[in-house]
Amino acid sequence: MTGAWARPLVLGLETSCDETSASVIDAEDRILGHVILSQDVHEVFGGVVPELAARAHLQKVDAVVDRTLREAGVALEDIDVFGVTTGPGLIGALLVGVCWTKAVAWGLDRPWVGVHHMEAHLFAPSLEVPEAEPPFVGLLVSGGHTMLIHAEAWGRYRLLGQTRDDAAGEAFDKVAKLLGLPYPGGPSIQRTAVDGDPKRYRLPRPMLRSDQRPGDAAYYDVSFSGLKTAVVELVRSVEEEGGEGAVEAARADIAASFQQAAVDVLVAKTMRAVEQTGCPRVVLGGGVSANTLLRAEMARVLSATPVGEAGDRHVFTASPRLSLDNGAMVARAARFRYEQGETAEMSDSAHSGMPFPGLTTENGSGGTAQPRT
Ligand code: KG4
Ligand code: ZN
């Protein structure tokens, strides 16, 4: 069929963790079809079980793609390019999407493109807000990664900072578990914190000191394991002092105090990047960017930061649906890579720890800087 869509039509498939998602977009970033299926099998375990994730992807991938195509009003044969997340992520889960894509691309004699999951997150806001284009300071905060980058152009990224231990989302998930809140922890903490007082408990803001200077290794880096330990100790002391039921009674205040501490650090480090690069445009990507406090604080503090004209200061975010793992961002990143002339080979595969394409470290060395997770 020949619709009114701008070619190429790209099908993006995401199976790196616990969402099976597919989307068809056209060359003007119109999302023609988009299905996100979250696996609920993990909830009872309080975290993602890799083998169960892979099995669930295998069971559901065909149905998810079928529904996406129906929603888009196109047939599989209409797809010009197949994009799939090839890493980083859970290897068994990634392999499901990659094998599906290779088989279909081979069967239809179409190109396929491997996509880096975190680069895809960076593209997500641009699907809804076309101005969310480089140059910008990007804060990527997900369950496995926390990275602060300067995007000079699509495909040309400078790594400014990253986490030294836990990722931001991981910290939300661990603290939620500690407080007896359901997985995934980020949304649980956010919901619980609504009724809490963020000033009730003074938690540390790790790696954030006013004597840090540009060039110091710690200037942009973040760390969340110390904050998590501080919450562990807080919970213990609340329990010891208050007895049974005390933690439950303090839960909203602990959640709010933790959320505020995590957000303060992320906002402060991002503002350092804004000041040092002189770039007042900020893009937030990854699951934690769905956090309403993070969005609000980032916008509030950026508007008061004297960099650029007031009208240029802007925080770009995707809607919550596109902030979490989804196929549309994979399709968007795949289209970019395809237009760069990058297509994958039949022998290419998935990589649980895939290097971020086009990412250089602060001093410009290397092209395969691999964030610690
Ligand atoms: O990007 P994502 O969907 O998957 C990965 O690539 O990891 O991010 C998932 C992470 C989880 O740790 C989840 O708890 C966190 O994002 N998250 C949130 C919120 N929604 C999801 N964290 C804080 N506030 C939220 N509203
Ligand atoms: Zn993600």
mmCIF file of C-alpha atoms and ligand atoms in Angstrom:
data_model
loop_
_atom_site.group_PDB
_atom_site.id
_atom_site.type_symbol
_atom_site.label_atom_id
_atom_site.label_comp_id
_atom_site.label_asym_id
_atom_site.label_seq_id
_atom_site.Cartn_x
_atom_site.Cartn_y
_atom_site.Cartn_z
ATOM 1 C CA MET A 1 0.000 0.000 0.000
ATOM 2 C CA THR A 2 1.109 3.576 -0.540
ATOM 3 C CA GLY A 3 -0.203 5.760 2.276
ATOM 4 C CA ALA A 4 0.294 9.498 2.740
ATOM 5 C CA TRP A 5 3.328 8.698 4.839
ATOM 6 C CA ALA A 6 6.797 10.023 4.204
ATOM 7 C CA ARG A 7 9.192 7.174 3.488
ATOM 8 C CA PRO A 8 11.011 5.334 4.902
ATOM 9 C CA LEU A 9 8.536 3.622 7.185
ATOM 10 C CA VAL A 10 10.507 2.294 10.144
ATOM 11 C CA LEU A 11 9.411 -0.402 12.548
ATOM 12 C CA GLY A 12 11.171 -0.127 15.912
ATOM 13 C CA LEU A 13 11.239 -3.029 18.342
ATOM 14 C CA GLU A 14 12.233 -2.798 22.002
ATOM 15 C CA THR A 15 12.847 -5.894 24.140
ATOM 16 C CA SER A 16 15.856 -4.919 26.261
ATOM 17 C CA CYS A 17 14.173 -5.237 29.664
ATOM 18 C CA ASP A 18 10.566 -5.819 30.713
ATOM 19 C CA GLU A 19 8.592 -3.975 28.051
ATOM 20 C CA THR A 20 7.756 -5.605 24.729
ATOM 21 C CA SER A 21 7.100 -2.658 22.467
ATOM 22 C CA ALA A 22 6.824 -1.932 18.755
ATOM 23 C CA SER A 23 6.115 1.177 16.769
ATOM 24 C CA VAL A 24 5.887 2.307 13.162
ATOM 25 C CA ILE A 25 7.016 5.848 12.382
ATOM 26 C CA ASP A 26 7.476 7.687 9.132
ATOM 27 C CA ALA A 27 10.235 10.069 8.021
ATOM 28 C CA GLU A 28 8.403 13.023 9.564
ATOM 29 C CA ASP A 29 8.362 11.342 12.976
ATOM 30 C CA ARG A 30 4.660 10.669 12.852
ATOM 31 C CA ILE A 31 3.885 7.725 15.097
ATOM 32 C CA LEU A 32 1.513 5.612 13.020
ATOM 33 C CA GLY A 33 1.209 2.737 15.445
ATOM 34 C CA HIS A 34 2.634 2.090 18.901
ATOM 35 C CA VAL A 35 2.054 -0.736 21.362
ATOM 36 C CA ILE A 36 3.801 -1.082 24.748
ATOM 37 C CA LEU A 37 3.219 -4.264 26.703
ATOM 38 C CA SER A 38 4.629 -4.190 30.240
ATOM 39 C CA GLN A 39 5.374 -7.573 31.733
ATOM 40 C CA ASP A 40 3.656 -7.955 35.092
ATOM 41 C CA VAL A 41 5.277 -11.337 35.786
ATOM 42 C CA HIS A 42 8.127 -9.619 37.693
ATOM 43 C CA GLU A 43 6.051 -7.711 40.213
ATOM 44 C CA VAL A 44 5.857 -10.570 42.689
ATOM 45 C CA PHE A 45 9.689 -10.824 42.690
ATOM 46 C CA GLY A 46 10.194 -7.110 43.289
ATOM 47 C CA GLY A 47 12.461 -6.795 40.232
ATOM 48 C CA VAL A 48 13.008 -8.066 36.711
ATOM 49 C CA VAL A 49 13.846 -11.789 36.428
ATOM 50 C CA PRO A 50 15.931 -12.030 33.219
ATOM 51 C CA GLU A 51 14.818 -15.472 32.085
ATOM 52 C CA LEU A 52 11.155 -14.709 32.645
ATOM 53 C CA ALA A 53 11.589 -11.466 30.699
ATOM 54 C CA ALA A 54 13.081 -13.310 27.708
ATOM 55 C CA ARG A 55 10.308 -15.913 27.726
ATOM 56 C CA ALA A 56 7.590 -13.271 27.950
ATOM 57 C CA HIS A 57 9.106 -11.335 25.014
ATOM 58 C CA LEU A 58 9.173 -14.517 22.928
ATOM 59 C CA GLN A 59 5.525 -15.235 23.695
ATOM 60 C CA LYS A 60 4.315 -11.721 22.992
ATOM 61 C CA VAL A 61 6.498 -10.236 20.265
ATOM 62 C CA ASP A 62 4.351 -11.398 17.329
ATOM 63 C CA ALA A 63 1.111 -10.168 18.876
ATOM 64 C CA VAL A 64 2.663 -6.801 19.778
ATOM 65 C CA VAL A 65 3.968 -6.276 16.232
ATOM 66 C CA ASP A 66 0.640 -7.414 14.693
ATOM 67 C CA ARG A 67 -1.318 -4.938 16.764
ATOM 68 C CA THR A 68 1.152 -2.153 15.982
ATOM 69 C CA LEU A 69 0.837 -2.766 12.242
ATOM 70 C CA ARG A 70 -2.958 -2.867 12.477
ATOM 71 C CA GLU A 71 -2.982 0.409 14.388
ATOM 72 C CA ALA A 72 -0.689 1.940 11.754
ATOM 73 C CA GLY A 73 -2.815 0.584 8.917
ATOM 74 C CA VAL A 74 0.191 -0.922 7.174
ATOM 75 C CA ALA A 75 1.335 -4.455 6.378
ATOM 76 C CA LEU A 76 4.665 -5.947 7.379
ATOM 77 C CA GLU A 77 5.681 -5.807 3.700
ATOM 78 C CA ASP A 78 5.235 -1.996 3.760
ATOM 79 C CA ILE A 79 8.045 -1.558 6.279
ATOM 80 C CA ASP A 80 11.209 -0.182 4.674
ATOM 81 C CA VAL A 81 13.620 -0.458 7.614
ATOM 82 C CA PHE A 82 13.587 -2.622 10.735
ATOM 83 C CA GLY A 83 15.172 -1.150 13.862
ATOM 84 C CA VAL A 84 15.765 -3.036 17.082
ATOM 85 C CA THR A 85 17.496 -2.399 20.398
ATOM 86 C CA THR A 86 20.739 -4.387 20.286
ATOM 87 C CA GLY A 87 21.985 -3.205 23.704
ATOM 88 C CA PRO A 88 22.601 -2.464 26.469
ATOM 89 C CA GLY A 89 20.158 -4.628 28.381
ATOM 90 C CA LEU A 90 19.371 -8.167 29.461
ATOM 91 C CA ILE A 91 21.023 -10.406 26.901
ATOM 92 C CA GLY A 92 18.269 -13.036 26.700
ATOM 93 C CA ALA A 93 15.637 -10.333 26.327
ATOM 94 C CA LEU A 94 17.649 -8.458 23.682
ATOM 95 C CA LEU A 95 18.212 -11.633 21.669
ATOM 96 C CA VAL A 96 14.471 -12.143 21.247
ATOM 97 C CA GLY A 97 14.039 -8.775 19.535
ATOM 98 C CA VAL A 98 17.231 -9.113 17.513
ATOM 99 C CA CYS A 99 16.434 -12.637 16.263
ATOM 100 C CA TRP A 100 12.871 -11.620 15.376
ATOM 101 C CA THR A 101 14.143 -8.582 13.462
ATOM 102 C CA LYS A 102 16.878 -10.438 11.613
ATOM 103 C CA ALA A 103 14.502 -13.194 10.547
ATOM 104 C CA VAL A 104 11.843 -10.790 9.256
ATOM 105 C CA ALA A 105 14.317 -8.428 7.577
ATOM 106 C CA TRP A 106 15.967 -11.390 5.868
ATOM 107 C CA GLY A 107 12.611 -12.852 4.802
ATOM 108 C CA LEU A 108 11.473 -9.543 3.271
ATOM 109 C CA ASP A 109 14.911 -8.564 1.990
ATOM 110 C CA ARG A 110 14.919 -5.273 3.929
ATOM 111 C CA PRO A 111 17.733 -3.578 5.886
ATOM 112 C CA TRP A 112 17.848 -3.768 9.661
ATOM 113 C CA VAL A 113 19.518 -1.378 12.078
ATOM 114 C CA GLY A 114 20.824 -1.993 15.598
ATOM 115 C CA VAL A 115 19.926 0.726 18.113
ATOM 116 C CA HIS A 116 21.591 1.709 21.394
ATOM 117 C CA HIS A 117 18.866 1.863 24.048
ATOM 118 C CA MET A 118 20.158 5.043 25.702
ATOM 119 C CA GLU A 119 20.589 6.902 22.416
ATOM 120 C CA ALA A 120 16.974 5.981 21.708
ATOM 121 C CA HIS A 121 15.931 7.566 25.051
ATOM 122 C CA LEU A 122 17.706 10.731 23.949
ATOM 123 C CA PHE A 123 15.559 10.874 20.809
ATOM 124 C CA ALA A 124 12.235 10.328 22.635
ATOM 125 C CA PRO A 125 11.331 13.986 23.375
ATOM 126 C CA SER A 126 11.965 14.954 19.721
ATOM 127 C CA LEU A 127 9.098 12.684 18.674
ATOM 128 C CA GLU A 128 6.678 15.004 20.437
ATOM 129 C CA VAL A 129 8.564 18.306 20.477
ATOM 130 C CA PRO A 130 10.462 18.801 17.201
ATOM 131 C CA GLU A 131 12.626 21.534 18.801
ATOM 132 C CA ALA A 132 14.194 18.960 21.164
ATOM 133 C CA GLU A 133 17.185 18.804 18.838
ATOM 134 C CA PRO A 134 20.896 19.279 19.557
ATOM 135 C CA PRO A 135 22.686 21.204 20.773
ATOM 136 C CA PHE A 136 21.519 20.335 24.259
ATOM 137 C CA VAL A 137 22.630 19.057 27.631
ATOM 138 C CA GLY A 138 21.158 15.590 28.032
ATOM 139 C CA LEU A 139 20.433 13.896 31.333
ATOM 140 C CA LEU A 140 19.779 10.197 30.818
ATOM 141 C CA VAL A 141 18.344 8.522 33.894
ATOM 142 C CA SER A 142 17.044 4.974 33.684
ATOM 143 C CA GLY A 143 17.080 1.736 35.632
ATOM 144 C CA GLY A 144 20.562 0.849 34.405
ATOM 145 C CA HIS A 145 22.230 4.153 33.485
ATOM 146 C CA THR A 146 22.775 7.688 34.667
ATOM 147 C CA MET A 147 24.667 9.894 32.228
ATOM 148 C CA LEU A 148 25.152 13.584 31.726
ATOM 149 C CA ILE A 149 26.108 14.419 28.163
ATOM 150 C CA HIS A 150 26.559 17.354 25.866
ATOM 151 C CA ALA A 151 24.883 16.554 22.547
ATOM 152 C CA GLU A 152 26.537 18.783 19.957
ATOM 153 C CA ALA A 153 24.653 17.120 17.101
ATOM 154 C CA TRP A 154 22.721 13.900 16.701
ATOM 155 C CA GLY A 155 25.385 11.215 16.822
ATOM 156 C CA ARG A 156 28.038 13.519 18.351
ATOM 157 C CA TYR A 157 27.974 13.316 22.129
ATOM 158 C CA ARG A 158 30.412 14.277 24.880
ATOM 159 C CA LEU A 159 30.178 12.361 28.117
ATOM 160 C CA LEU A 160 30.427 14.831 31.006
ATOM 161 C CA GLY A 161 29.530 12.643 33.956
ATOM 162 C CA GLN A 162 27.960 9.383 35.004
ATOM 163 C CA THR A 163 27.126 7.377 38.074
ATOM 164 C CA ARG A 164 29.927 5.833 40.079
ATOM 165 C CA ASP A 165 27.689 3.052 41.370
ATOM 166 C CA ASP A 166 23.898 2.664 41.216
ATOM 167 C CA ALA A 167 21.824 4.196 38.442
ATOM 168 C CA ALA A 168 19.171 6.735 39.461
ATOM 169 C CA GLY A 169 16.282 4.376 38.678
ATOM 170 C CA GLU A 170 18.013 1.566 40.545
ATOM 171 C CA ALA A 171 18.167 3.811 43.630
ATOM 172 C CA PHE A 172 14.429 4.531 43.391
ATOM 173 C CA ASP A 173 13.738 0.804 42.991
ATOM 174 C CA LYS A 174 15.926 -0.200 45.970
ATOM 175 C CA VAL A 175 14.546 2.470 48.295
ATOM 176 C CA ALA A 176 10.981 1.525 47.317
ATOM 177 C CA LYS A 177 11.706 -2.093 48.180
ATOM 178 C CA LEU A 178 13.134 -1.027 51.512
ATOM 179 C CA LEU A 179 9.943 0.890 52.252
ATOM 180 C CA GLY A 180 7.770 -2.075 51.245
ATOM 181 C CA LEU A 181 6.514 -0.328 48.104
ATOM 182 C CA PRO A 182 5.788 -2.248 44.877
ATOM 183 C CA TYR A 183 8.042 -2.540 41.817
ATOM 184 C CA PRO A 184 8.799 -0.477 39.787
ATOM 185 C CA GLY A 185 9.977 1.747 42.589
ATOM 186 C CA GLY A 186 10.092 5.121 40.827
ATOM 187 C CA PRO A 187 6.350 5.557 40.348
ATOM 188 C CA SER A 188 5.719 4.063 43.835
ATOM 189 C CA ILE A 189 8.069 6.556 45.497
ATOM 190 C CA GLN A 190 6.556 9.430 43.543
ATOM 191 C CA ARG A 191 2.994 8.450 44.541
ATOM 192 C CA THR A 192 3.922 7.929 48.199
ATOM 193 C CA ALA A 193 5.938 11.150 48.385
ATOM 194 C CA VAL A 194 2.916 13.244 47.439
ATOM 195 C CA ASP A 195 1.712 13.029 51.058
ATOM 196 C CA GLY A 196 5.184 13.403 52.562
ATOM 197 C CA ASP A 197 7.322 16.212 53.907
ATOM 198 C CA PRO A 198 10.630 16.329 51.963
ATOM 199 C CA LYS A 199 12.256 18.335 54.778
ATOM 200 C CA ARG A 200 11.391 15.947 57.610
ATOM 201 C CA TYR A 201 14.608 13.951 57.156
ATOM 202 C CA ARG A 202 17.855 15.510 56.005
ATOM 203 C CA LEU A 203 19.487 12.992 53.680
ATOM 204 C CA PRO A 204 22.917 13.455 52.039
ATOM 205 C CA ARG A 205 23.374 14.921 48.556
ATOM 206 C CA PRO A 206 26.257 12.632 47.495
ATOM 207 C CA MET A 207 29.062 13.980 45.316
ATOM 208 C CA LEU A 208 27.671 17.475 45.555
ATOM 209 C CA ARG A 209 30.036 19.929 47.188
ATOM 210 C CA SER A 210 30.438 23.610 46.494
ATOM 211 C CA ASP A 211 34.254 23.343 46.392
ATOM 212 C CA GLN A 212 34.167 21.074 43.328
ATOM 213 C CA ARG A 213 35.516 22.729 40.192
ATOM 214 C CA PRO A 214 35.240 21.949 36.460
ATOM 215 C CA GLY A 215 37.977 19.462 35.708
ATOM 216 C CA ASP A 216 37.544 17.691 39.058
ATOM 217 C CA ALA A 217 36.571 14.099 38.453
ATOM 218 C CA ALA A 218 33.604 14.516 40.790
ATOM 219 C CA TYR A 219 32.274 17.734 39.245
ATOM 220 C CA TYR A 220 29.647 16.029 37.075
ATOM 221 C CA ASP A 221 29.635 12.442 38.377
ATOM 222 C CA VAL A 222 26.891 11.226 40.678
ATOM 223 C CA SER A 223 26.636 8.410 43.212
ATOM 224 C CA PHE A 224 23.508 6.921 44.706
ATOM 225 C CA SER A 225 24.703 4.025 46.834
ATOM 226 C CA GLY A 226 25.547 6.281 49.798
ATOM 227 C CA LEU A 227 22.099 7.852 49.637
ATOM 228 C CA LYS A 228 20.544 4.391 49.620
ATOM 229 C CA THR A 229 22.639 3.401 52.651
ATOM 230 C CA ALA A 230 21.526 6.580 54.432
ATOM 231 C CA VAL A 231 17.903 5.531 53.845
ATOM 232 C CA VAL A 232 18.681 2.028 55.184
ATOM 233 C CA GLU A 233 20.067 3.612 58.364
ATOM 234 C CA LEU A 234 17.155 6.030 58.619
ATOM 235 C CA VAL A 235 14.630 3.188 58.355
ATOM 236 C CA ARG A 236 16.522 1.266 61.038
ATOM 237 C CA SER A 237 16.570 4.205 63.455
ATOM 238 C CA VAL A 238 12.879 5.025 62.846
ATOM 239 C CA GLU A 239 12.076 1.373 63.593
ATOM 240 C CA GLU A 240 14.241 1.278 66.727
ATOM 241 C CA GLU A 241 12.848 4.497 68.131
ATOM 242 C CA GLY A 242 9.218 4.132 67.095
ATOM 243 C CA GLY A 243 8.653 0.398 67.232
ATOM 244 C CA GLU A 244 6.101 -1.470 65.159
ATOM 245 C CA GLY A 245 4.282 0.613 62.580
ATOM 246 C CA ALA A 246 6.718 3.530 62.855
ATOM 247 C CA VAL A 247 8.253 3.008 59.409
ATOM 248 C CA GLU A 248 4.836 2.795 57.828
ATOM 249 C CA ALA A 249 3.832 6.027 59.529
ATOM 250 C CA ALA A 250 7.024 7.738 58.335
ATOM 251 C CA ARG A 251 6.957 6.177 54.868
ATOM 252 C CA ALA A 252 5.642 9.197 52.954
ATOM 253 C CA ASP A 253 8.167 11.521 54.639
ATOM 254 C CA ILE A 254 11.060 9.128 53.943
ATOM 255 C CA ALA A 255 9.983 8.719 50.303
ATOM 256 C CA ALA A 256 9.668 12.495 49.880
ATOM 257 C CA SER A 257 13.027 13.175 51.568
ATOM 258 C CA PHE A 258 14.778 10.582 49.388
ATOM 259 C CA GLN A 259 13.137 11.831 46.184
ATOM 260 C CA GLN A 260 14.123 15.409 47.006
ATOM 261 C CA ALA A 261 17.750 14.417 47.667
ATOM 262 C CA ALA A 262 18.035 12.447 44.402
ATOM 263 C CA VAL A 263 16.397 15.229 42.396
ATOM 264 C CA ASP A 264 18.557 17.954 44.002
ATOM 265 C CA VAL A 265 21.728 16.153 42.942
ATOM 266 C CA LEU A 266 20.535 15.507 39.379
ATOM 267 C CA VAL A 267 19.374 19.090 38.919
ATOM 268 C CA ALA A 268 22.570 20.612 40.391
ATOM 269 C CA LYS A 269 24.855 18.481 38.204
ATOM 270 C CA THR A 270 22.796 19.286 35.107
ATOM 271 C CA MET A 271 23.016 23.016 35.874
ATOM 272 C CA ARG A 272 26.794 22.722 36.121
ATOM 273 C CA ALA A 273 26.743 21.285 32.598
ATOM 274 C CA VAL A 274 24.480 24.116 31.416
ATOM 275 C CA GLU A 275 26.845 26.707 32.876
ATOM 276 C CA GLN A 276 30.028 25.125 31.573
ATOM 277 C CA THR A 277 28.764 24.407 28.047
ATOM 278 C CA GLY A 278 26.800 27.665 27.829
ATOM 279 C CA CYS A 279 23.938 25.603 26.444
ATOM 280 C CA PRO A 280 20.602 26.445 28.122
ATOM 281 C CA ARG A 281 18.650 23.649 26.446
ATOM 282 C CA VAL A 282 18.175 20.491 28.504
ATOM 283 C CA VAL A 283 16.761 17.160 27.350
ATOM 284 C CA LEU A 284 15.660 14.575 29.907
ATOM 285 C CA GLY A 285 15.507 10.921 28.880
ATOM 286 C CA GLY A 286 14.942 7.502 30.461
ATOM 287 C CA GLY A 287 12.360 6.180 32.889
ATOM 288 C CA VAL A 288 13.296 8.459 35.795
ATOM 289 C CA SER A 289 12.636 11.472 33.561
ATOM 290 C CA ALA A 290 8.941 10.665 34.034
ATOM 291 C CA ASN A 291 9.378 11.906 37.616
ATOM 292 C CA THR A 292 7.253 15.013 38.105
ATOM 293 C CA LEU A 293 9.492 16.550 40.794
ATOM 294 C CA LEU A 294 12.591 16.129 38.606
ATOM 295 C CA ARG A 295 10.836 17.825 35.683
ATOM 296 C CA ALA A 296 9.465 20.667 37.767
ATOM 297 C CA GLU A 297 12.703 21.338 39.662
ATOM 298 C CA MET A 298 14.800 21.178 36.511
ATOM 299 C CA ALA A 299 12.561 23.730 34.798
ATOM 300 C CA ARG A 300 12.412 25.967 37.886
ATOM 301 C CA VAL A 301 16.170 26.042 38.465
ATOM 302 C CA LEU A 302 17.036 26.351 34.765
ATOM 303 C CA SER A 303 14.768 29.367 34.358
ATOM 304 C CA ALA A 304 16.777 31.129 37.089
ATOM 305 C CA THR A 305 20.200 30.138 35.697
ATOM 306 C CA PRO A 306 21.830 33.061 33.893
ATOM 307 C CA VAL A 307 22.867 31.210 30.735
ATOM 308 C CA GLY A 308 21.587 32.319 27.326
ATOM 309 C CA GLU A 309 18.439 34.363 26.839
ATOM 310 C CA ALA A 310 15.507 33.555 29.105
ATOM 311 C CA GLY A 311 13.506 32.456 26.051
ATOM 312 C CA ASP A 312 16.178 29.907 25.099
ATOM 313 C CA ARG A 313 16.165 28.188 28.482
ATOM 314 C CA HIS A 314 14.077 25.100 28.060
ATOM 315 C CA VAL A 315 13.732 21.616 29.518
ATOM 316 C CA PHE A 316 12.507 19.149 26.903
ATOM 317 C CA THR A 317 10.799 16.008 28.124
ATOM 318 C CA ALA A 318 8.722 13.296 26.532
ATOM 319 C CA SER A 319 5.265 12.378 27.796
ATOM 320 C CA PRO A 320 5.460 9.669 30.472
ATOM 321 C CA ARG A 321 4.536 7.016 27.880
ATOM 322 C CA LEU A 322 7.525 7.935 25.716
ATOM 323 C CA SER A 323 9.861 8.480 28.700
ATOM 324 C CA LEU A 324 9.657 4.825 29.684
ATOM 325 C CA ASP A 325 10.925 2.046 27.411
ATOM 326 C CA ASN A 326 9.078 2.118 24.103
ATOM 327 C CA GLY A 327 9.357 1.125 20.459
ATOM 328 C CA ALA A 328 8.807 4.618 19.000
ATOM 329 C CA MET A 329 12.108 5.957 20.351
ATOM 330 C CA VAL A 330 13.848 2.885 18.910
ATOM 331 C CA ALA A 331 12.267 3.528 15.510
ATOM 332 C CA ARG A 332 13.361 7.196 15.678
ATOM 333 C CA ALA A 333 16.973 6.311 16.549
ATOM 334 C CA ALA A 334 16.951 3.591 13.871
ATOM 335 C CA ARG A 335 15.840 6.092 11.235
ATOM 336 C CA PHE A 336 18.701 8.388 12.216
ATOM 337 C CA ARG A 337 21.267 5.598 12.033
ATOM 338 C CA TYR A 338 19.798 4.330 8.737
ATOM 339 C CA GLU A 339 20.024 7.826 7.224
ATOM 340 C CA GLN A 340 23.677 7.877 8.307
ATOM 341 C CA GLY A 341 24.150 4.827 6.097
ATOM 342 C CA GLU A 342 24.445 2.407 8.996
ATOM 343 C CA THR A 343 22.776 -0.932 8.467
ATOM 344 C CA ALA A 344 23.530 -4.143 10.296
ATOM 345 C CA GLU A 345 24.799 -7.446 8.949
ATOM 346 C CA MET A 346 23.206 -10.860 9.343
ATOM 347 C CA SER A 347 26.146 -11.766 11.580
ATOM 348 C CA ASP A 348 25.540 -8.823 13.961
ATOM 349 C CA SER A 349 24.077 -9.574 17.358
ATOM 350 C CA ALA A 350 22.972 -8.188 20.717
ATOM 351 C CA HIS A 351 25.411 -6.871 23.352
ATOM 352 C CA SER A 352 24.441 -6.514 27.000
ATOM 353 C CA GLY A 353 27.103 -3.807 27.455
ATOM 354 C CA MET A 354 27.041 -2.017 24.119
ATOM 355 C CA PRO A 355 29.156 1.156 23.705
ATOM 356 C CA PHE A 356 27.200 4.369 23.159
ATOM 357 C CA PRO A 357 27.686 5.338 19.498
ATOM 358 C CA GLY A 358 29.355 8.689 18.922
ATOM 359 C CA LEU A 359 30.116 9.233 22.610
ATOM 360 C CA THR A 360 33.483 10.663 23.545
ATOM 361 C CA THR A 361 34.781 11.320 27.011
ATOM 362 C CA GLU A 362 35.257 14.858 28.349
ATOM 363 C CA ASN A 363 38.833 15.153 27.095
ATOM 364 C CA GLY A 364 37.747 14.019 23.646
ATOM 365 C CA SER A 365 39.534 10.691 23.807
ATOM 366 C CA GLY A 366 38.056 7.512 22.457
ATOM 367 C CA GLY A 367 34.780 6.943 20.691
ATOM 368 C CA THR A 368 33.523 4.082 22.716
ATOM 369 C CA ALA A 369 33.361 5.463 26.231
ATOM 370 C CA GLN A 370 31.417 2.909 28.182
ATOM 371 C CA PRO A 371 29.430 4.253 31.065
ATOM 372 C CA ARG A 372 29.754 2.429 34.337
ATOM 373 C CA THR A 373 26.431 1.193 35.569
HETATM 374 O O1 KG4 B 1 14.100 3.660 30.935
HETATM 375 P P1 KG4 B 1 13.366 2.700 31.773
HETATM 376 O O2 KG4 B 1 11.886 2.526 31.516
HETATM 377 O O3 KG4 B 1 14.037 1.282 31.671
HETATM 378 C C1 KG4 B 1 15.433 1.147 31.642
HETATM 379 O O4 KG4 B 1 16.013 1.435 30.578
HETATM 380 O O5 KG4 B 1 15.978 0.836 32.718
HETATM 381 O O6 KG4 B 1 13.598 3.140 33.288
HETATM 382 C C2 KG4 B 1 13.081 2.363 34.321
HETATM 383 C C3 KG4 B 1 13.407 3.036 35.620
HETATM 384 C C4 KG4 B 1 13.001 2.217 36.831
HETATM 385 O O7 KG4 B 1 14.093 2.195 37.727
HETATM 386 C C5 KG4 B 1 11.829 2.967 37.399
HETATM 387 O O8 KG4 B 1 11.689 2.840 38.796
HETATM 388 C C6 KG4 B 1 12.163 4.391 37.005
HETATM 389 O O9 KG4 B 1 12.697 4.282 35.718
HETATM 390 N N1 KG4 B 1 10.980 5.265 36.980
HETATM 391 C C7 KG4 B 1 10.840 6.350 37.760
HETATM 392 C C8 KG4 B 1 9.549 6.884 37.489
HETATM 393 N N2 KG4 B 1 8.966 6.102 36.535
HETATM 394 C C9 KG4 B 1 9.864 5.117 36.227
HETATM 395 N N3 KG4 B 1 11.665 6.908 38.680
HETATM 396 C C10 KG4 B 1 11.238 7.994 39.333
HETATM 397 N N4 KG4 B 1 10.012 8.559 39.142
HETATM 398 C C11 KG4 B 1 9.149 8.031 38.228
HETATM 399 N N5 KG4 B 1 7.941 8.590 38.052
HETATM 400 ZN ZN ZN B 2 15.169 2.507 29.187
#
